[in-house]
Amino acid sequence: IGTLQMGGIINIFELADAGGRLIWFNMDPDPSLRSSFWLVSLGLTSMWVSNIGVTPECVQRFLTVPDLSSAKKAVWIFGVGHIIVKLCSVYNGLLIFSKYHDCDPVHSGLVQKNDQIFPYFVLEVAQKIPGLPGMFVV
């Protein structure tokens, strides 16, 4: 719904690129940058190791399968699912950025905190579909 209201995927990515949100291969090693190839690589590697290797949920999942090949299969399934969830999250962020690229909801007083932007976005985008905003809030 949001993609259609924003004029399609191409428009969303063009607005995000114009706003400096799509910096793919900045090789600057400066740790004070918002993001660079090195910072993202280090951050994602440490996140993946902690998520897959040491969280109790994953360790329990791997220990309950009957053999090593099943554990490897569980790692791959978890990894693919995790990537899909992360990509959806990134796309939602780009969608929200493209919607509010010229008007920050926090600074304009529409919401009080940053973590209220996504629910506000859903309520605003889905307001014409009966019941959908209520289902989301619940």
mmCIF file of C-alpha atoms in Angstrom:
data_model
loop_
_atom_site.group_PDB
_atom_site.id
_atom_site.type_symbol
_atom_site.label_atom_id
_atom_site.label_comp_id
_atom_site.label_asym_id
_atom_site.label_seq_id
_atom_site.Cartn_x
_atom_site.Cartn_y
_atom_site.Cartn_z
ATOM 1 C CA ILE A 1 0.000 0.000 0.000
ATOM 2 C CA GLY A 2 2.771 2.402 0.981
ATOM 3 C CA THR A 3 4.776 1.557 -2.132
ATOM 4 C CA LEU A 4 1.821 2.449 -4.346
ATOM 5 C CA GLN A 5 1.179 5.696 -2.466
ATOM 6 C CA MET A 6 4.825 6.709 -2.832
ATOM 7 C CA GLY A 7 4.835 6.180 -6.593
ATOM 8 C CA GLY A 8 6.525 2.797 -6.807
ATOM 9 C CA ILE A 9 9.785 1.177 -5.829
ATOM 10 C CA ILE A 10 11.880 3.247 -8.232
ATOM 11 C CA ASN A 11 10.607 6.506 -6.737
ATOM 12 C CA ILE A 12 11.310 5.246 -3.204
ATOM 13 C CA PHE A 13 14.906 4.374 -4.080
ATOM 14 C CA GLU A 14 15.419 7.672 -5.949
ATOM 15 C CA LEU A 15 14.239 9.669 -2.911
ATOM 16 C CA ALA A 16 16.406 7.583 -0.579
ATOM 17 C CA ASP A 17 19.427 8.053 -2.834
ATOM 18 C CA ALA A 18 18.836 11.809 -3.085
ATOM 19 C CA GLY A 19 18.569 11.935 0.715
ATOM 20 C CA GLY A 20 21.908 10.152 1.163
ATOM 21 C CA ARG A 21 20.440 6.933 2.539
ATOM 22 C CA LEU A 22 21.861 4.589 -0.095
ATOM 23 C CA ILE A 23 25.616 4.675 0.311
ATOM 24 C CA TRP A 24 26.719 1.222 -0.789
ATOM 25 C CA PHE A 25 30.508 1.123 -0.963
ATOM 26 C CA ASN A 26 32.040 3.935 1.053
ATOM 27 C CA MET A 27 35.504 2.515 1.791
ATOM 28 C CA ASP A 28 36.481 5.223 4.298
ATOM 29 C CA PRO A 29 37.694 3.500 7.517
ATOM 30 C CA ASP A 30 36.732 6.468 9.742
ATOM 31 C CA PRO A 31 34.778 4.989 12.715
ATOM 32 C CA SER A 32 32.870 8.238 13.300
ATOM 33 C CA LEU A 33 30.940 7.906 10.029
ATOM 34 C CA ARG A 34 27.287 6.944 10.017
ATOM 35 C CA SER A 35 27.998 3.978 7.780
ATOM 36 C CA SER A 36 30.761 2.676 5.569
ATOM 37 C CA PHE A 37 31.597 -0.666 4.044
ATOM 38 C CA TRP A 38 33.937 -1.488 6.933
ATOM 39 C CA LEU A 39 31.574 -0.414 9.703
ATOM 40 C CA VAL A 40 28.647 -2.304 8.220
ATOM 41 C CA SER A 41 30.783 -5.404 7.592
ATOM 42 C CA LEU A 42 32.129 -5.423 11.147
ATOM 43 C CA GLY A 43 28.711 -4.697 12.647
ATOM 44 C CA LEU A 44 26.875 -7.319 10.615
ATOM 45 C CA THR A 45 29.540 -9.952 11.244
ATOM 46 C CA SER A 46 29.378 -9.451 14.993
ATOM 47 C CA MET A 47 25.577 -9.400 14.886
ATOM 48 C CA TRP A 48 25.383 -12.630 12.874
ATOM 49 C CA VAL A 49 27.886 -14.419 15.105
ATOM 50 C CA SER A 50 25.952 -13.398 18.192
ATOM 51 C CA ASN A 51 22.552 -14.224 16.675
ATOM 52 C CA ILE A 52 23.475 -17.572 15.185
ATOM 53 C CA GLY A 53 26.289 -18.740 17.412
ATOM 54 C CA VAL A 54 25.559 -17.902 21.011
ATOM 55 C CA THR A 55 21.934 -16.957 21.632
ATOM 56 C CA PRO A 56 20.159 -19.560 23.773
ATOM 57 C CA GLU A 57 17.334 -19.934 21.252
ATOM 58 C CA CYS A 58 19.669 -20.849 18.405
ATOM 59 C CA VAL A 59 21.918 -23.080 20.503
ATOM 60 C CA GLN A 60 18.855 -24.956 21.757
ATOM 61 C CA ARG A 61 17.533 -25.259 18.201
ATOM 62 C CA PHE A 62 20.832 -26.715 16.981
ATOM 63 C CA LEU A 63 21.170 -29.119 19.909
ATOM 64 C CA THR A 64 17.667 -30.548 19.507
ATOM 65 C CA VAL A 65 18.108 -31.742 15.927
ATOM 66 C CA PRO A 66 19.222 -35.362 15.496
ATOM 67 C CA ASP A 67 22.443 -34.863 13.509
ATOM 68 C CA LEU A 68 24.955 -32.344 12.175
ATOM 69 C CA SER A 69 23.384 -32.104 8.713
ATOM 70 C CA SER A 70 20.040 -31.168 10.273
ATOM 71 C CA ALA A 71 21.780 -28.517 12.366
ATOM 72 C CA LYS A 72 23.414 -27.081 9.231
ATOM 73 C CA LYS A 73 20.019 -27.062 7.526
ATOM 74 C CA ALA A 74 18.549 -25.221 10.534
ATOM 75 C CA VAL A 75 21.339 -22.624 10.311
ATOM 76 C CA TRP A 76 20.608 -22.036 6.624
ATOM 77 C CA ILE A 77 16.860 -21.777 7.162
ATOM 78 C CA PHE A 78 17.382 -19.362 10.037
ATOM 79 C CA GLY A 79 19.864 -17.344 7.973
ATOM 80 C CA VAL A 80 17.555 -17.011 4.979
ATOM 81 C CA GLY A 81 14.618 -16.089 7.206
ATOM 82 C CA HIS A 82 16.764 -13.573 9.068
ATOM 83 C CA ILE A 83 17.880 -11.963 5.795
ATOM 84 C CA ILE A 84 14.272 -11.698 4.604
ATOM 85 C CA VAL A 85 13.212 -10.022 7.860
ATOM 86 C CA LYS A 86 16.172 -7.606 7.701
ATOM 87 C CA LEU A 87 15.433 -6.700 4.076
ATOM 88 C CA CYS A 88 11.783 -6.031 4.938
ATOM 89 C CA SER A 89 12.905 -3.840 7.812
ATOM 90 C CA VAL A 90 15.303 -1.890 5.586
ATOM 91 C CA TYR A 91 12.604 -1.468 2.938
ATOM 92 C CA ASN A 92 10.157 -0.196 5.570
ATOM 93 C CA GLY A 93 12.785 2.317 6.653
ATOM 94 C CA LEU A 94 13.270 3.505 3.067
ATOM 95 C CA LEU A 95 9.509 3.686 2.605
ATOM 96 C CA ILE A 96 9.086 5.804 5.733
ATOM 97 C CA PHE A 97 12.012 8.017 4.713
ATOM 98 C CA SER A 98 10.479 8.600 1.290
ATOM 99 C CA LYS A 99 7.107 9.433 2.852
ATOM 100 C CA TYR A 100 8.512 11.947 5.342
ATOM 101 C CA HIS A 101 11.631 13.143 3.497
ATOM 102 C CA ASP A 102 10.403 16.727 3.547
ATOM 103 C CA CYS A 103 8.609 16.720 6.924
ATOM 104 C CA ASP A 104 10.003 15.050 10.056
ATOM 105 C CA PRO A 105 7.034 13.783 12.122
ATOM 106 C CA VAL A 106 8.951 14.221 15.399
ATOM 107 C CA HIS A 107 10.016 17.812 14.739
ATOM 108 C CA SER A 108 6.589 18.763 13.403
ATOM 109 C CA GLY A 109 4.886 17.374 16.529
ATOM 110 C CA LEU A 110 2.896 14.593 14.844
ATOM 111 C CA VAL A 111 4.609 12.061 17.133
ATOM 112 C CA GLN A 112 6.579 12.555 20.328
ATOM 113 C CA LYS A 113 9.293 9.882 19.943
ATOM 114 C CA ASN A 114 11.142 8.236 17.057
ATOM 115 C CA ASP A 115 9.711 4.814 17.870
ATOM 116 C CA GLN A 116 6.209 6.136 17.161
ATOM 117 C CA ILE A 117 6.981 6.931 13.501
ATOM 118 C CA PHE A 118 6.312 3.430 12.120
ATOM 119 C CA PRO A 119 2.887 3.001 13.786
ATOM 120 C CA TYR A 120 1.982 6.543 12.713
ATOM 121 C CA PHE A 121 3.063 5.725 9.156
ATOM 122 C CA VAL A 122 0.925 2.569 9.060
ATOM 123 C CA LEU A 123 -2.089 4.387 10.487
ATOM 124 C CA GLU A 124 -1.690 7.181 7.951
ATOM 125 C CA VAL A 125 -1.127 4.938 4.928
ATOM 126 C CA ALA A 126 -3.798 2.349 5.771
ATOM 127 C CA GLN A 127 -6.497 4.737 6.975
ATOM 128 C CA LYS A 128 -8.733 4.064 3.949
ATOM 129 C CA ILE A 129 -8.785 0.300 4.483
ATOM 130 C CA PRO A 130 -11.443 -0.533 7.087
ATOM 131 C CA GLY A 131 -10.075 -2.458 10.047
ATOM 132 C CA LEU A 132 -6.415 -2.574 8.978
ATOM 133 C CA PRO A 133 -5.153 0.255 11.208
ATOM 134 C CA GLY A 134 -6.932 -1.280 14.189
ATOM 135 C CA MET A 135 -5.476 -4.716 13.495
ATOM 136 C CA PHE A 136 -1.999 -3.213 13.286
ATOM 137 C CA VAL A 137 -2.314 -1.315 16.560
ATOM 138 C CA VAL A 138 -3.701 -4.354 18.375
#
